[in-house]
Amino acid sequence: MALQPGEGEGRPAVPLETSRLGSADITRPVAGALALMVVGLVWLTLPRLDPALRRNVTYAALGLAGLAGSLGCLVGARRLAGAERLAWACIGGVVGLNAGGTLVAGVQRSTATDGTDASAIMNLSSAVGLPLALTASASLMSVYLRGGRLRIALDALLVAAGAFYIAWLAGLGQLASGAQVHTAGDQVQLLLGPVADIAYLLIVVSLALHAARRERRALTLLALGIAYATGGDMGAAYVQLGTTDIVPLPFDALWLAAYVLVGAAGLAATPASRTARPHARAAERNGLLPSFVVAAAAAAAAIALAVGHTIDEPLLWDTTFMVLLLAARQAISLHENFILTADLERRSDELRSSELQYRGLLENNSDVIAVIDAVGIVSYMSESVRGMLDREPSEFRGLALADLVHAEDKATVEARLGGFAGRHSQQAPLEFRLQHSDGDWHDIEAVPNNLLDDTSVNGIVLSARDVSDRREYEDQLRHQALHDPLTGLANRALLRERLEHSLTRCARNGESVAVLFIDLDDFKVINDNHGHGVGDVLLRSVATRIRGVLRAMDTAARLGGDEFAILLEGGVDDHTAALVAQRVLDAIDKPVGVGDVEIQVAASIGVSIGNAADTADNLLRMADVAMYRVKAAGKRDFSIFHASMDLLAIARLQFEVDIEEAMREDQLVVHYQPLIDLGSGSILGTEALVRWQHPSRGLLPPSEFIELAEETGQIIDIGRCVLLTSCRQTERWRAELDLPELTVAVNISSRHFRGADLLADVTRTLEETRLPAECLVLEVTESALLDDLHESRRQMMAIKKLGVRFALDDFGTGYSSLGYLRELPVDILKIDRSFVTDLGKGERPSEFIRAITTLARSLELHTVAEGIEQARQLRLLRTLGVDSAQGFFFARPCDADAVEAVLRRRSLSVGPSGAEVRVTTGARKTRVEESAEAVPAERES
Ligand code: C2E
Ligand code: MG
Ligand code: MG
């Protein structure tokens, strides 16, 4: 058997076997005792039995039963400790003395022939047993009625005195007065025995009444035992007061049962539980017992007086004794009350100060503490709600929390509180909005603690704080992460996210979405010419205009730079998408005023329309492809993506791969076209012109690939390649053919010119090839230079420091203003072929060329005419004062070997008449034959 709760260490545990009696019901010992009593009764009343035999056997049986009972108590006491052990040992002692006395008295009586009074030995055993009995009762009381021992002792005495009073009136007094007692000892033995028994019985019964259930069995058996003994004692007292002889009486059978029951009680005794305090009411009941007994004594006295009895001296003494006991008890009670009140006051002070402390903690906490009851009503709201929402706690108390929060949060709050009522204790914070006194809704985060089961709280405690600032900050962060800081439009990530969601919705409702890809036309020029500040103003204005023509449900995004995009949702077809695209074009296509400047903006838009079968990436790419088509077709328009456009895009992709391979496999070759000095007729140098020796398509001219390479950015690598090849070639010719002044002109793309690497590329090439910088001319077009005049100048100055010269290619085609020529450090003007071709067709071309040569001379620039095909053109150009020329008339561009052959021969046949252009260096120059008229046949290899 496991230890019962409350059975502490240090106390002997009760083993299963021995405690069985204690824990089993009491019927077995009671039945056994009854059976023994009946047997005894039969024996004691058997007729015609030899009196000596009956007496001897009876006393032997009584003695043995008493010893057994005593042994039971002593064995029980061994298993106990402290006061309990003492109590049961004393009970065992009393029973043992009684049994021993009976045995000895019986032996004395049977052996004595002279009728000796055997009661002396009995009186002796009673006298010795009395202090033991008192010790036993005091110990039992101290065990079962903890504390107030003095009062317990007084109570016990009161009970005894009251019991004596009743017993005396009930007849004991009469017996005593008429008794022919032999000795005072006998009187005491016979009279006090029952009185002590009754007192003892009352004490044990009162203990049993409020002992713990487990402990009650031993006390009940003891009480029963004492009850039998009382019966025996009473009977003996009545019968024996008139005689001195000790003879077995039928009442002695009761003693047999009493011994057995007391022994069983001793065996059943268990350690009293120390935690199980006597119940307050039981203690009260117990405290009332002496009063009952005294009241019963008073009632008995009243009845006795009413029927004419007198209150004789012993009763008066007993009354005095009881009054004294009551007075003492009252004094003790007063003292106890005083201590109790003082203790109570101290405790309530403590309680009050701890409550104040808690209240202080609650009120000074920046968090608001609220208690919500099981049905969601606010039962408590801390004062700190004033600081948080500028509202009074009373405004919340008694109202349902769900009714106080923002309407949109009501359902969530109800669901969560409902969950708590179902005894779920989710620790996740509750989030809702509460209204500030100024009308604003504040974000509140409340950490719940389910104390519905805690009787002192009986609610859900919410520790709430205002997280509005944090929310706002989080919202800002989220906004920043998903929006373009310049325009406030959605960024690429948010557009993608929305597009993906939209496509998911399409899968449900079968609708279509449209993506508009918007790219501003020539934004870079604006940015470069007016600065980034102006560019930003322009982008913001474009963003506002785009947003202005959209519905609230559409998404406008800035993807970066001058690229914007629009997502149209809710069932879009070609027609609606085209309408929106046109509206956007119209909105953008208006001048933007920045300061005093008005800047004209325009855009190209590509549109793609898709449904659930498409992916976000694919739709964006298709819109991009469509937009490129618009750019290629002249910008300022929109175009809806069509599958055929994809082919273009694929071709472009393929081109990139091919050109990459071309560079790797040396498929790019450089052809050279001689440049002729019109004054001397000698070859000044060549222009390097790139060709692509395509494996399947043959030799491709630059027009087939330069523009695409410019778009893809590969033009820069091509440029580097041509630069290196032509410089190396020219240096070889210079050295091997003794042509120290031979020059080479290399075309530089806008992209390469505007990039950061040109200076480094040129420097490295010159170092690597050892070509003198003076022999290198870089040809750039007006458009490359004029994008950012300032930057172009800086770039040119840096490169010119090396000694390299610059030629302005295709001059005359782009811009009408010539003012910039003064700004830029250009050395050579290459008059565009179109003017040469038009020579002789009216006055204008020759006037233009004359103006150029005049300007050039004033700026000390060298002039070159491009595309001379006829001798007539040559003559005219000469008269117009052009310095040099190149064209099919002299030579088509041809490969290095062909050019080398010319340079080796140092002569070049020109025109049908075969006039010679001599290749000379320095002073040795040959004049071109004036008679040369026709264009020579293509001599490209
Ligand atoms: P460009 O720099 O103006 O080169 C002159 C173009 O005129 C060359 O065309 C040349 O073959 C052609 N040409 C010369 N004389 C005559 C003539 O009498 N009649 C006619 N009809 N045409 C003549 P090409 O080689 O096809 O080059 C075209 C353009 O491609 C070049 O114009 C240049 O802008 C560009 N280009 C050529 N090679 C390169 C290069 O390596 N890098 C860069 N970035 N561009 C290059
Ligand atoms: Mg050129
Ligand atoms: Mg040109």
JSON list of C-alpha atoms and ligand atoms in Angstrom, two decimals, residues 673 687 689-691 702 706 722 747-749 779 809-810 833 866-869 887-888 893, ligand 1:
[
{"chain": "A", "resi": 673, "resn": "GLN", "atom": "CA", "xyz": [39.02, 51.52, -97.83]},
{"chain": "A", "resi": 687, "resn": "GLU", "atom": "CA", "xyz": [39.17, 53.38, -93.01]},
{"chain": "A", "resi": 689, "resn": "LEU", "atom": "CA", "xyz": [35.20, 48.60, -91.99]},
{"chain": "A", "resi": 690, "resn": "VAL", "atom": "CA", "xyz": [34.04, 45.44, -90.32]},
{"chain": "A", "resi": 691, "resn": "ARG", "atom": "CA", "xyz": [32.50, 42.47, -92.18]},
{"chain": "A", "resi": 702, "resn": "PRO", "atom": "CA", "xyz": [27.76, 46.03, -91.23]},
{"chain": "A", "resi": 706, "resn": "ILE", "atom": "CA", "xyz": [25.81, 46.53, -86.39]},
{"chain": "A", "resi": 722, "resn": "VAL", "atom": "CA", "xyz": [38.26, 45.98, -85.01]},
{"chain": "A", "resi": 747, "resn": "ASN", "atom": "CA", "xyz": [34.47, 53.57, -86.45]},
{"chain": "A", "resi": 748, "resn": "ILE", "atom": "CA", "xyz": [33.45, 53.81, -82.79]},
{"chain": "A", "resi": 749, "resn": "SER", "atom": "CA", "xyz": [29.84, 53.10, -81.89]},
{"chain": "A", "resi": 779, "resn": "GLU", "atom": "CA", "xyz": [35.29, 58.11, -86.23]},
{"chain": "A", "resi": 809, "resn": "ASP", "atom": "CA", "xyz": [31.40, 60.75, -89.40]},
{"chain": "A", "resi": 810, "resn": "ASP", "atom": "CA", "xyz": [28.35, 61.22, -91.64]},
{"chain": "A", "resi": 833, "resn": "ARG", "atom": "CA", "xyz": [27.91, 60.57, -98.85]},
{"chain": "A", "resi": 866, "resn": "GLU", "atom": "CA", "xyz": [32.66, 60.20, -98.48]},
{"chain": "A", "resi": 867, "resn": "GLY", "atom": "CA", "xyz": [31.30, 58.12, -101.34]},
{"chain": "A", "resi": 868, "resn": "ILE", "atom": "CA", "xyz": [32.98, 59.56, -104.45]},
{"chain": "A", "resi": 869, "resn": "GLU", "atom": "CA", "xyz": [31.90, 57.43, -107.30]},
{"chain": "A", "resi": 887, "resn": "GLY", "atom": "CA", "xyz": [34.81, 56.27, -102.43]},
{"chain": "A", "resi": 888, "resn": "PHE", "atom": "CA", "xyz": [34.33, 53.52, -104.90]},
{"chain": "A", "resi": 893, "resn": "PRO", "atom": "CA", "xyz": [36.76, 48.55, -99.18]},
{"chain": "B", "resi": 1, "resn": "C2E", "atom": "P1", "xyz": [30.74, 54.80, -92.65]},
{"chain": "B", "resi": 1, "resn": "C2E", "atom": "O1", "xyz": [31.63, 54.87, -91.49]},
{"chain": "B", "resi": 1, "resn": "C2E", "atom": "O2", "xyz": [30.16, 56.05, -93.14]},
{"chain": "B", "resi": 1, "resn": "C2E", "atom": "O3", "xyz": [31.52, 54.02, -93.74]},
{"chain": "B", "resi": 1, "resn": "C2E", "atom": "C1", "xyz": [31.43, 54.31, -95.05]},
{"chain": "B", "resi": 1, "resn": "C2E", "atom": "C2", "xyz": [30.45, 53.43, -95.71]},
{"chain": "B", "resi": 1, "resn": "C2E", "atom": "O4", "xyz": [30.28, 53.89, -97.10]},
{"chain": "B", "resi": 1, "resn": "C2E", "atom": "C3", "xyz": [30.98, 51.99, -95.88]},
{"chain": "B", "resi": 1, "resn": "C2E", "atom": "O5", "xyz": [29.93, 51.15, -95.88]},
{"chain": "B", "resi": 1, "resn": "C2E", "atom": "C4", "xyz": [31.52, 52.00, -97.28]},
{"chain": "B", "resi": 1, "resn": "C2E", "atom": "O6", "xyz": [31.61, 50.76, -97.91]},
{"chain": "B", "resi": 1, "resn": "C2E", "atom": "C5", "xyz": [30.57, 52.89, -97.97]},
{"chain": "B", "resi": 1, "resn": "C2E", "atom": "N1", "xyz": [31.15, 53.53, -99.17]},
{"chain": "B", "resi": 1, "resn": "C2E", "atom": "C6", "xyz": [32.38, 54.02, -99.37]},
{"chain": "B", "resi": 1, "resn": "C2E", "atom": "N2", "xyz": [32.52, 54.56, -100.61]},
{"chain": "B", "resi": 1, "resn": "C2E", "atom": "C7", "xyz": [31.33, 54.43, -101.23]},
{"chain": "B", "resi": 1, "resn": "C2E", "atom": "C8", "xyz": [30.82, 54.81, -102.52]},
{"chain": "B", "resi": 1, "resn": "C2E", "atom": "O7", "xyz": [31.49, 55.36, -103.37]},
{"chain": "B", "resi": 1, "resn": "C2E", "atom": "N3", "xyz": [29.55, 54.52, -102.84]},
{"chain": "B", "resi": 1, "resn": "C2E", "atom": "C9", "xyz": [28.74, 53.86, -101.88]},
{"chain": "B", "resi": 1, "resn": "C2E", "atom": "N4", "xyz": [27.49, 53.59, -102.20]},
{"chain": "B", "resi": 1, "resn": "C2E", "atom": "N5", "xyz": [29.18, 53.49, -100.65]},
{"chain": "B", "resi": 1, "resn": "C2E", "atom": "C10", "xyz": [30.47, 53.79, -100.33]},
{"chain": "B", "resi": 1, "resn": "C2E", "atom": "P2", "xyz": [29.94, 49.90, -95.01]},
{"chain": "B", "resi": 1, "resn": "C2E", "atom": "O8", "xyz": [31.22, 49.24, -95.02]},
{"chain": "B", "resi": 1, "resn": "C2E", "atom": "O9", "xyz": [28.75, 49.04, -95.40]},
{"chain": "B", "resi": 1, "resn": "C2E", "atom": "O10", "xyz": [29.67, 50.45, -93.57]},
{"chain": "B", "resi": 1, "resn": "C2E", "atom": "C11", "xyz": [28.51, 51.05, -93.25]},
{"chain": "B", "resi": 1, "resn": "C2E", "atom": "C12", "xyz": [28.60, 51.68, -91.92]},
{"chain": "B", "resi": 1, "resn": "C2E", "atom": "O11", "xyz": [28.78, 50.71, -90.95]},
{"chain": "B", "resi": 1, "resn": "C2E", "atom": "C13", "xyz": [29.78, 52.58, -91.74]},
{"chain": "B", "resi": 1, "resn": "C2E", "atom": "O12", "xyz": [29.53, 53.83, -92.29]},
{"chain": "B", "resi": 1, "resn": "C2E", "atom": "C14", "xyz": [29.93, 52.63, -90.33]},
{"chain": "B", "resi": 1, "resn": "C2E", "atom": "O13", "xyz": [29.04, 53.56, -89.77]},
{"chain": "B", "resi": 1, "resn": "C2E", "atom": "C15", "xyz": [29.50, 51.28, -89.95]},
{"chain": "B", "resi": 1, "resn": "C2E", "atom": "N6", "xyz": [30.66, 50.46, -89.67]},
{"chain": "B", "resi": 1, "resn": "C2E", "atom": "C16", "xyz": [31.45, 49.79, -90.53]},
{"chain": "B", "resi": 1, "resn": "C2E", "atom": "N7", "xyz": [32.41, 49.17, -89.86]},
{"chain": "B", "resi": 1, "resn": "C2E", "atom": "C17", "xyz": [32.24, 49.48, -88.56]},
{"chain": "B", "resi": 1, "resn": "C2E", "atom": "C18", "xyz": [32.94, 49.15, -87.41]},
{"chain": "B", "resi": 1, "resn": "C2E", "atom": "O14", "xyz": [33.95, 48.47, -87.37]},
{"chain": "B", "resi": 1, "resn": "C2E", "atom": "N8", "xyz": [32.45, 49.64, -86.24]},
{"chain": "B", "resi": 1, "resn": "C2E", "atom": "C19", "xyz": [31.34, 50.43, -86.23]},
{"chain": "B", "resi": 1, "resn": "C2E", "atom": "N9", "xyz": [30.90, 50.85, -85.06]},
{"chain": "B", "resi": 1, "resn": "C2E", "atom": "N10", "xyz": [30.66, 50.74, -87.28]},
{"chain": "B", "resi": 1, "resn": "C2E", "atom": "C20", "xyz": [31.12, 50.28, -88.47]}
]
